[in-house]
Short mmCIF file of C-alpha atoms and ligand atoms in Angstrom, two decimals:
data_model
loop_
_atom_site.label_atom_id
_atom_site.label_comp_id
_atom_site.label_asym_id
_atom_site.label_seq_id
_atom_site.Cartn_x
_atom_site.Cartn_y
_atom_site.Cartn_z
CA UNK S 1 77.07 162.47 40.35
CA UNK S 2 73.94 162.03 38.24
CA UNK S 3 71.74 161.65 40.29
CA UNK S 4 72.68 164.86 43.03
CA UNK S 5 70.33 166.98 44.40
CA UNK S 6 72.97 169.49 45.19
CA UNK S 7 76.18 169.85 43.54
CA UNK S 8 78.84 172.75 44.33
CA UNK S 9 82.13 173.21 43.44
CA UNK S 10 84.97 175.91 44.56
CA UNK S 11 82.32 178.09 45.40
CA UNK S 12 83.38 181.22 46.87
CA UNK S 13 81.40 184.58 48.09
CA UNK S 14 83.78 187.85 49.57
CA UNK S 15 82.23 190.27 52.05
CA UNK S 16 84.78 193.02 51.75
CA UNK S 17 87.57 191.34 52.80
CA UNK S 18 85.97 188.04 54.10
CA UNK S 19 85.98 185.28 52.60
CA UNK S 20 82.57 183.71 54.10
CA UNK S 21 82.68 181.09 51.58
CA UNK S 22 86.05 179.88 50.29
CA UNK S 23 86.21 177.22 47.78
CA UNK S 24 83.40 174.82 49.03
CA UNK S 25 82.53 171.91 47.64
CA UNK S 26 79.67 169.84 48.49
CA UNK S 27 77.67 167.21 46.83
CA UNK S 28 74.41 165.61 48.29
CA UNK S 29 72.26 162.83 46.66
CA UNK S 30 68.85 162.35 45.67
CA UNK S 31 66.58 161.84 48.96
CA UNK S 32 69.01 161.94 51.55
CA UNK S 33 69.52 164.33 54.27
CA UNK S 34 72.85 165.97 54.41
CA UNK S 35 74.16 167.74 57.28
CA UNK S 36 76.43 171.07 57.23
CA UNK S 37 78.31 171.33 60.70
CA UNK S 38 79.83 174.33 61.55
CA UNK S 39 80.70 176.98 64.37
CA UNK S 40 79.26 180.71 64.29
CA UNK S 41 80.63 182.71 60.92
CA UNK S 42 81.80 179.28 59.51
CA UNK S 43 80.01 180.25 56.10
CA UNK S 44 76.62 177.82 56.58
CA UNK S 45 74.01 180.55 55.66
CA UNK S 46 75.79 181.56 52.92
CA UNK S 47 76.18 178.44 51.35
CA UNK S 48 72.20 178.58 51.89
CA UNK S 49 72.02 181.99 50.63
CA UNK S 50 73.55 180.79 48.04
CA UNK S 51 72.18 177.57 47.47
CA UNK S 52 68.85 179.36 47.10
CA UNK S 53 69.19 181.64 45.22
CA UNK S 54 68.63 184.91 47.33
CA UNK S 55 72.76 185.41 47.39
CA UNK S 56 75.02 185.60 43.59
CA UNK S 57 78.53 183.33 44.39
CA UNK S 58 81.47 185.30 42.96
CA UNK S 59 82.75 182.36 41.67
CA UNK S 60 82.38 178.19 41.37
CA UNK S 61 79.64 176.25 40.16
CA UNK S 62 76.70 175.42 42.03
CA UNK S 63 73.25 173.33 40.92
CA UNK S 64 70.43 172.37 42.57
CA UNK S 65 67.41 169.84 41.44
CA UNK S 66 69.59 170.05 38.13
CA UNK S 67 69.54 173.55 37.52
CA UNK S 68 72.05 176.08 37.73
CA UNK S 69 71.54 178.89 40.62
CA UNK S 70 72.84 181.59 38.77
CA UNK S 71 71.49 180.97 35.31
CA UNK S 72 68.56 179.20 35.93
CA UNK S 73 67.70 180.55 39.23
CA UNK S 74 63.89 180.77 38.77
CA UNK S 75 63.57 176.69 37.76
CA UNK S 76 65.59 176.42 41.07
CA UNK S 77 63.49 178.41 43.31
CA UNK S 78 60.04 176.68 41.56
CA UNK S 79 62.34 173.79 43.31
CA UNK S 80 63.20 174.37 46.47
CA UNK S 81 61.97 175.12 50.19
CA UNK S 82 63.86 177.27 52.23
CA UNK S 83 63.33 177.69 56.11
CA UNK S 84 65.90 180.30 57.21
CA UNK S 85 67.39 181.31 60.57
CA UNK S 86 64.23 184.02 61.25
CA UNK S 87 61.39 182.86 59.86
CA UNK S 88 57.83 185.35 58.31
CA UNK S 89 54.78 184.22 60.15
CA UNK S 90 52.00 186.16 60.99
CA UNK S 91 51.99 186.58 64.96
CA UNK S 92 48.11 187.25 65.07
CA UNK S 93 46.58 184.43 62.58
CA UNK S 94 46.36 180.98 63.56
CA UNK S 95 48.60 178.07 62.01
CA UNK S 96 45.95 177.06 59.40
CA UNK S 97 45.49 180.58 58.38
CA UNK S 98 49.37 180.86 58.46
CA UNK S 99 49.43 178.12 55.81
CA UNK S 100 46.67 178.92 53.63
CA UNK S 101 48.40 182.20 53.48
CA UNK S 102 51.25 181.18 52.56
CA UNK S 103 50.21 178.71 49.63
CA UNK S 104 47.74 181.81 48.38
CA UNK S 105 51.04 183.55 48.19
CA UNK S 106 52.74 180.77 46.26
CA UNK S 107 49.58 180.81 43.56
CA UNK S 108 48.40 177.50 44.54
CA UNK S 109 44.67 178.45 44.53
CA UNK S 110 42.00 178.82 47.38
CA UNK S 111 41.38 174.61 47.21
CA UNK S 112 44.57 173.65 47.03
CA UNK S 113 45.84 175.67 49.31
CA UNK S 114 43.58 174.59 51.84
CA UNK S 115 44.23 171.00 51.40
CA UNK S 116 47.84 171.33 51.33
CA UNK S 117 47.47 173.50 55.10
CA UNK S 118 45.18 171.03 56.42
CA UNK S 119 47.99 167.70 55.29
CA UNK S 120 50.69 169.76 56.60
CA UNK S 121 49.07 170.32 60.00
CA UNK S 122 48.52 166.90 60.39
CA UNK S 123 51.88 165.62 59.40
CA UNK S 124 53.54 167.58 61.69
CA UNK S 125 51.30 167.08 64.94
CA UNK S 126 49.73 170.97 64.69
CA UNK S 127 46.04 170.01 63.47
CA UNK S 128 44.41 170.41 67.07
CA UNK S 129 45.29 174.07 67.35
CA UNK S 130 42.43 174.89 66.63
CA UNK S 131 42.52 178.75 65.91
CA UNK S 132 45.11 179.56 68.22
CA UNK S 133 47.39 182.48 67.20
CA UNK S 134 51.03 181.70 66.29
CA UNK S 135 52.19 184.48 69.13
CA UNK S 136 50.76 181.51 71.50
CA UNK S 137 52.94 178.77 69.98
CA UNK S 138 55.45 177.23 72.05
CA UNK S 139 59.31 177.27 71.09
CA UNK S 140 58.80 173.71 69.22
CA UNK S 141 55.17 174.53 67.73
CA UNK S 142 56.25 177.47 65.83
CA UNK S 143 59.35 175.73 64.59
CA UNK S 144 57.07 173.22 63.17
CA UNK S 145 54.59 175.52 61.35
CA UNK S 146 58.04 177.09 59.84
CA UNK S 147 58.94 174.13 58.62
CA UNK S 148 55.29 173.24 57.16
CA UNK S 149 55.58 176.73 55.29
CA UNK S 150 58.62 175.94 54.00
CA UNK S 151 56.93 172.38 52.29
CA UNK S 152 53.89 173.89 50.93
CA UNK S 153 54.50 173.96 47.48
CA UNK S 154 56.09 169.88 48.01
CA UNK S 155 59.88 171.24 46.95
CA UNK S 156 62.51 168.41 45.96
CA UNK S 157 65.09 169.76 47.58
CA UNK S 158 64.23 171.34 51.51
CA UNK S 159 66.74 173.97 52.66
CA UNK S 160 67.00 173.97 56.91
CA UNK S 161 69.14 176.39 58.10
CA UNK S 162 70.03 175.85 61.93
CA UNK S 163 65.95 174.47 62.47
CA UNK S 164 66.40 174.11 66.59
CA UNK S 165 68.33 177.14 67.43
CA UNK S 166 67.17 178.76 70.46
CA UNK S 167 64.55 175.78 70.64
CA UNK S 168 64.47 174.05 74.37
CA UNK S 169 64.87 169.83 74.35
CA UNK S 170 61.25 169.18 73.95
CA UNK S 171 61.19 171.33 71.14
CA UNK S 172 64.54 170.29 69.35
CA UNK S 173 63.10 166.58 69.67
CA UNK S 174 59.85 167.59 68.05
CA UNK S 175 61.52 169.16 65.08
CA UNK S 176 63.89 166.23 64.95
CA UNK S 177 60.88 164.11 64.35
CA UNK S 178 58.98 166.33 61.57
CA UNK S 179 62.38 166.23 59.65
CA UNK S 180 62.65 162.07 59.70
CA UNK S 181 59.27 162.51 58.07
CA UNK S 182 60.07 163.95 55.51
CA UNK S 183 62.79 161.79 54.23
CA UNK S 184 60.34 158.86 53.45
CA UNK S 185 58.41 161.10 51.20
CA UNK S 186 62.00 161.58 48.66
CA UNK S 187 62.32 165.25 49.70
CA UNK S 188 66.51 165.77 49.95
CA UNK S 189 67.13 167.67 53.42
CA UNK S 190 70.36 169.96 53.64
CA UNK S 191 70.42 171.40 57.29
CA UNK S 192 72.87 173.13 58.82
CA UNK S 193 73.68 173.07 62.30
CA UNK S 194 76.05 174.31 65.17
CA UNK S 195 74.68 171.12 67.05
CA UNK S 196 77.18 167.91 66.39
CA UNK S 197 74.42 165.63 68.45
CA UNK S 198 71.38 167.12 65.44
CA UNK S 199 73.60 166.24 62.63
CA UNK S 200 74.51 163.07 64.20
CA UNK S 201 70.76 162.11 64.85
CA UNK S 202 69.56 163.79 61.54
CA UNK S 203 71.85 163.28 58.76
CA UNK S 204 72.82 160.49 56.65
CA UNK S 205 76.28 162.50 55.56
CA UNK S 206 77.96 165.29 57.37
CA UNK S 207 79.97 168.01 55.56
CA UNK S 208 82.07 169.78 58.35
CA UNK S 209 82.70 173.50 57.54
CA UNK S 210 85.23 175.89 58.73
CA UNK S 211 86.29 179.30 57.75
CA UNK S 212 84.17 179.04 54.15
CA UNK S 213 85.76 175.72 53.49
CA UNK S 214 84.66 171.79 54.07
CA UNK S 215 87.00 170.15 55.87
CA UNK S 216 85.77 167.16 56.12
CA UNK S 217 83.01 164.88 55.06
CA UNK S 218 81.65 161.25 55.94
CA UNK S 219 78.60 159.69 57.57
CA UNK S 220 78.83 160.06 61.72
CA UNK S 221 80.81 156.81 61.93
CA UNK S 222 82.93 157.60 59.40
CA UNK S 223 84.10 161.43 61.02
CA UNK S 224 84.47 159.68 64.66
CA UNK S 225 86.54 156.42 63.15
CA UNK S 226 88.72 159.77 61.49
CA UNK S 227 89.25 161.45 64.85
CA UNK S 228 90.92 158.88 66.08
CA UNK S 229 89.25 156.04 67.88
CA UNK S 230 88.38 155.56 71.50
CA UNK S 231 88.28 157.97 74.44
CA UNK S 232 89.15 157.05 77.90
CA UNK S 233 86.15 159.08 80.90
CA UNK S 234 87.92 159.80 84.47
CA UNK S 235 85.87 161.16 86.87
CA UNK S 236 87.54 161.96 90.29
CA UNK S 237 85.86 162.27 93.51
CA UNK S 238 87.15 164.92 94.28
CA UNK S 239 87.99 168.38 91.94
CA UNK S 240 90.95 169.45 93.63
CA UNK S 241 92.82 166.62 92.68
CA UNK S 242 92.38 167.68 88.77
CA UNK S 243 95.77 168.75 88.28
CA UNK S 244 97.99 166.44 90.39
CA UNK S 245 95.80 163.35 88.08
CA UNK S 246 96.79 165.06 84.79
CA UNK S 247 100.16 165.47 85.41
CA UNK S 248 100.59 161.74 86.30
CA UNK S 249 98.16 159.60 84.47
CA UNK S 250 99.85 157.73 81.32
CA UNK S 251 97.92 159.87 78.64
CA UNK S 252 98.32 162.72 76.14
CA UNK S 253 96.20 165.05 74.93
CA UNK S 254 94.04 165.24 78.32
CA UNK S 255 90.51 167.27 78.15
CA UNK S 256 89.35 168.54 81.74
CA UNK S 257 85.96 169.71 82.63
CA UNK S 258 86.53 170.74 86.14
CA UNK S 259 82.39 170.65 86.96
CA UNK S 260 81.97 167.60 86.09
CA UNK S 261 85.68 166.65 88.02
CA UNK S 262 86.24 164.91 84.39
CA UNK S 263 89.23 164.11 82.88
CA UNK S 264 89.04 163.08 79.07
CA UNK S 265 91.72 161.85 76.75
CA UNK S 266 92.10 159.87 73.34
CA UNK S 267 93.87 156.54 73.85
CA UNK S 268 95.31 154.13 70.87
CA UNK S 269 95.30 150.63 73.36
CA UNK S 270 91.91 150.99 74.93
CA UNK S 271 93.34 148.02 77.94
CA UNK S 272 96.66 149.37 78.35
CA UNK S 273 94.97 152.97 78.96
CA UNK S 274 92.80 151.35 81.01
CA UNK S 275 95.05 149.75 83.49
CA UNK S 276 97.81 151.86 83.13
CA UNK S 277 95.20 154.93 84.46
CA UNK S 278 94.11 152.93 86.87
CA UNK S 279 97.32 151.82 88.73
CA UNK S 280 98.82 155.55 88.29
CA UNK S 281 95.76 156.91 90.71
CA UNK S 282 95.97 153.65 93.15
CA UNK S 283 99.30 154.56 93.21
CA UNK S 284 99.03 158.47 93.94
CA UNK S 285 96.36 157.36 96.02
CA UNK S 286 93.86 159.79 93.85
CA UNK S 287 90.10 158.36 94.10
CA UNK S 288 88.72 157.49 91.28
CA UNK S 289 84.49 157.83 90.95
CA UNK S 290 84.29 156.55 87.69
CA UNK S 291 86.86 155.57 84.84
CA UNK S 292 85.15 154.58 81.08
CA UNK S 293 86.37 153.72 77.66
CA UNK S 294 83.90 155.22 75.03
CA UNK S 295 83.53 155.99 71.35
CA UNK S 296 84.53 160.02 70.61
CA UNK S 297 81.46 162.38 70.36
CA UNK S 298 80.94 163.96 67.42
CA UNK S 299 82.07 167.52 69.29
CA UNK S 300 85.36 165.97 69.79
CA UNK S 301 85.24 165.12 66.47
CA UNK S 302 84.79 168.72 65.40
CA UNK S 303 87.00 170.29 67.57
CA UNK S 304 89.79 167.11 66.49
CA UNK S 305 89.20 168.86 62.71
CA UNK S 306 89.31 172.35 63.74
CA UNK S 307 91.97 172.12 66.10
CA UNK S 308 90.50 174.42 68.52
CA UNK S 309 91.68 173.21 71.51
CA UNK S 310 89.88 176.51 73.52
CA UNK S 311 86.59 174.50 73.26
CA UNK S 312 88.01 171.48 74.85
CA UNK S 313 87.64 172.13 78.13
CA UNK S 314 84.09 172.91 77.74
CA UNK S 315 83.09 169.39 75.96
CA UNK S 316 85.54 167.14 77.31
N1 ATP L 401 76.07 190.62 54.69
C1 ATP L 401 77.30 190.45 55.18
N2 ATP L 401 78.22 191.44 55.15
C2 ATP L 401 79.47 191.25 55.62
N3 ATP L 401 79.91 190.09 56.15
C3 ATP L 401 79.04 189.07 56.22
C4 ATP L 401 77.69 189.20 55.74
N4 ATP L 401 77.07 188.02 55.93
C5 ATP L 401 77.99 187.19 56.50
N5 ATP L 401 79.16 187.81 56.66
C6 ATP L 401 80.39 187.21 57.22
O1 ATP L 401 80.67 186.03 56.50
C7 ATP L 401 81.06 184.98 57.37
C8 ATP L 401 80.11 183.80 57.23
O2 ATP L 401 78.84 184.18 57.73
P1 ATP L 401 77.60 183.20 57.78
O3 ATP L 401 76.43 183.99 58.24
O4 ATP L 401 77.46 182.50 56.47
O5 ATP L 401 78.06 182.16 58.89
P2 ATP L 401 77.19 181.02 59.64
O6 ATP L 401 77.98 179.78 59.54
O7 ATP L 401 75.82 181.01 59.12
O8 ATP L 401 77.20 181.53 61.14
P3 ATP L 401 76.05 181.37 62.29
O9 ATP L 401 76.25 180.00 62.87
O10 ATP L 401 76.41 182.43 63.27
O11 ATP L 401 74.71 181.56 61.67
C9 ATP L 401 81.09 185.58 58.76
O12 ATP L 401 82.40 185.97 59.05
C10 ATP L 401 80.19 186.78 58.66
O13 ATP L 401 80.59 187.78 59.56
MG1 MG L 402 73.97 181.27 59.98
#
């Protein structure tokens, strides 16, 4: 593609004998943001590792902002942003100093690097704290100042990797919010993420990785449409009757979340599921609190394309 930010192709890195990144290919366009969704060791900071130039692939061929990582990795890194899983600020000075620190540090001069702290705390909502220091920051503040380090020298291409771990709801929102502002200003956004709902609310294309490898790749729509259509929602009134429901109702493939008292299941004929669940519990005499026909999350999604079926019971 000409006009990719990002291109990759059967890129592989061994750890001894793991494989953390197996053949990956991945190609992300000019200005976009593009999601990389994937559990715990699926190979997503390696790929960033990689993609930034701080890790060598064994083999493949990977670009970024047109340049190759390997033998052009100092036009990439002039290129790119990089906010990693643990991020280097200084606990005792304040977010401004933080910033003008950090653009010193990138030789952008005293001037400069004073205007670029001062636009950066204002984009991203940080301007009225005053001279706070960073060890004072909530959760969601210091997430933000990460990510304004990691735009001070206004890279093309913006490498997030997992930006709201650890981060409470307040704070995931507010980092939500600083990333949507940077995709009107052109920069192209590749975050990774364990969290289905962030690349879902983030990303205009999703790769899903597994075990070093993509396994699939599509906007949101596109990776629930692949999963397999609707989802039928029972909630009984009462838990104990779980396992009696599952072994009658009319369904296959049947999720159960036994806080919730939620059964979950895909169906193909969203009306015959419908009635037929509903006349096998009349009939049982099994109340019902709540039965729903929905549109698959993208969890279900994920754990449709990595068949692990262990995780069902947690997300059904
Ligand atoms: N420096 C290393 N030495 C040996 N093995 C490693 C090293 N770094 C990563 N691995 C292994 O490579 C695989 C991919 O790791 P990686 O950190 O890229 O996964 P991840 O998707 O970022 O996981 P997480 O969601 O936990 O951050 C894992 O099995 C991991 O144990
Ligand atoms: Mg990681």
């Amino acid at each position: 593609m000409a006009d990719a930010a990002i291109t990759v192709e059967g890129a592989e890195k061994t750890y001894g004998d793991k494989k953390a990144l197996n053949g990956l290919d991945l190609t992300v366009a000019r200005g976009t943001v593009h999601g990389v969704l994937g559990p715990n060791g699926a190979g997503k900071t390696t790929l960033v590792r990689v993609l930034s130039t701080l890790l060598r692939p064994d083999a493949g061929r990977v670009e970024v902002a047109g340049h190759d990582v390997v033998r052009e990795a100092y036009a990439v890194r002039l290129r790119i942003g990089l906010l990693g899983q643990h991020a280097a600020l200084d606990e005792e000075l304040g977010g401004r100093q933080n910033l003008e620190l950090f653009g010193r540090l990138h030789h952008l001069g005293a001037r400069r690097a004073r205007a670029r702290a001062g636009e950066l705390l204002e984009r991203f909502g940080l301007a009225d704290t005053g001279r706070k220091a960073v060890r004072q920051y909530s959760g969601g503040m210091r997430r933000r100042l990460d990510l304004a380090a990691s735009l001070i020298t206004e890279p093309e291409v913006l490498f997030l990797d997992e930006p709201t771990t650890g981060l409470d709801p307040r704070g995931r929102a507010e980092v939500w919010s600083s990333v949507r502002s940077l995709v009107g200003g052109g920069t192209t956004v590749l975050l990774t993420t364990q969290y289905l709902e962030e690349a879902d609310q983030l990303a205009d294309r999703i790769s899903v990785v597994d075990a070093g490898r993509v396994i699939a790749e599509g906007t949101a729509d596109e990776l629930k449409a692949e999963a397999g259509g609707d989802r039928i929602d029972v909630v009984l009134r009462d838990a104990g009757q779980l396992g009696a429901a599952v072994a009658l109702l009319p369904l296959t493939g049947i999720g159960v979340d036994a806080d919730r008292r939620l059964l979950s299941a895909p169906v193909t004929d969203r009306m015959e599921a419908l009635s037929g669940v509903v006349r096998a519990l009349h009939e049982a005499g099994i109340e019902a609190e709540d039965v729903a026909l929905r549109r698959p999350t993208l969890d279900e999604v994920f754990l449709h394309l990595t068949g692990d079926d262990r995780r069902v019971k947690e997300t059904a």
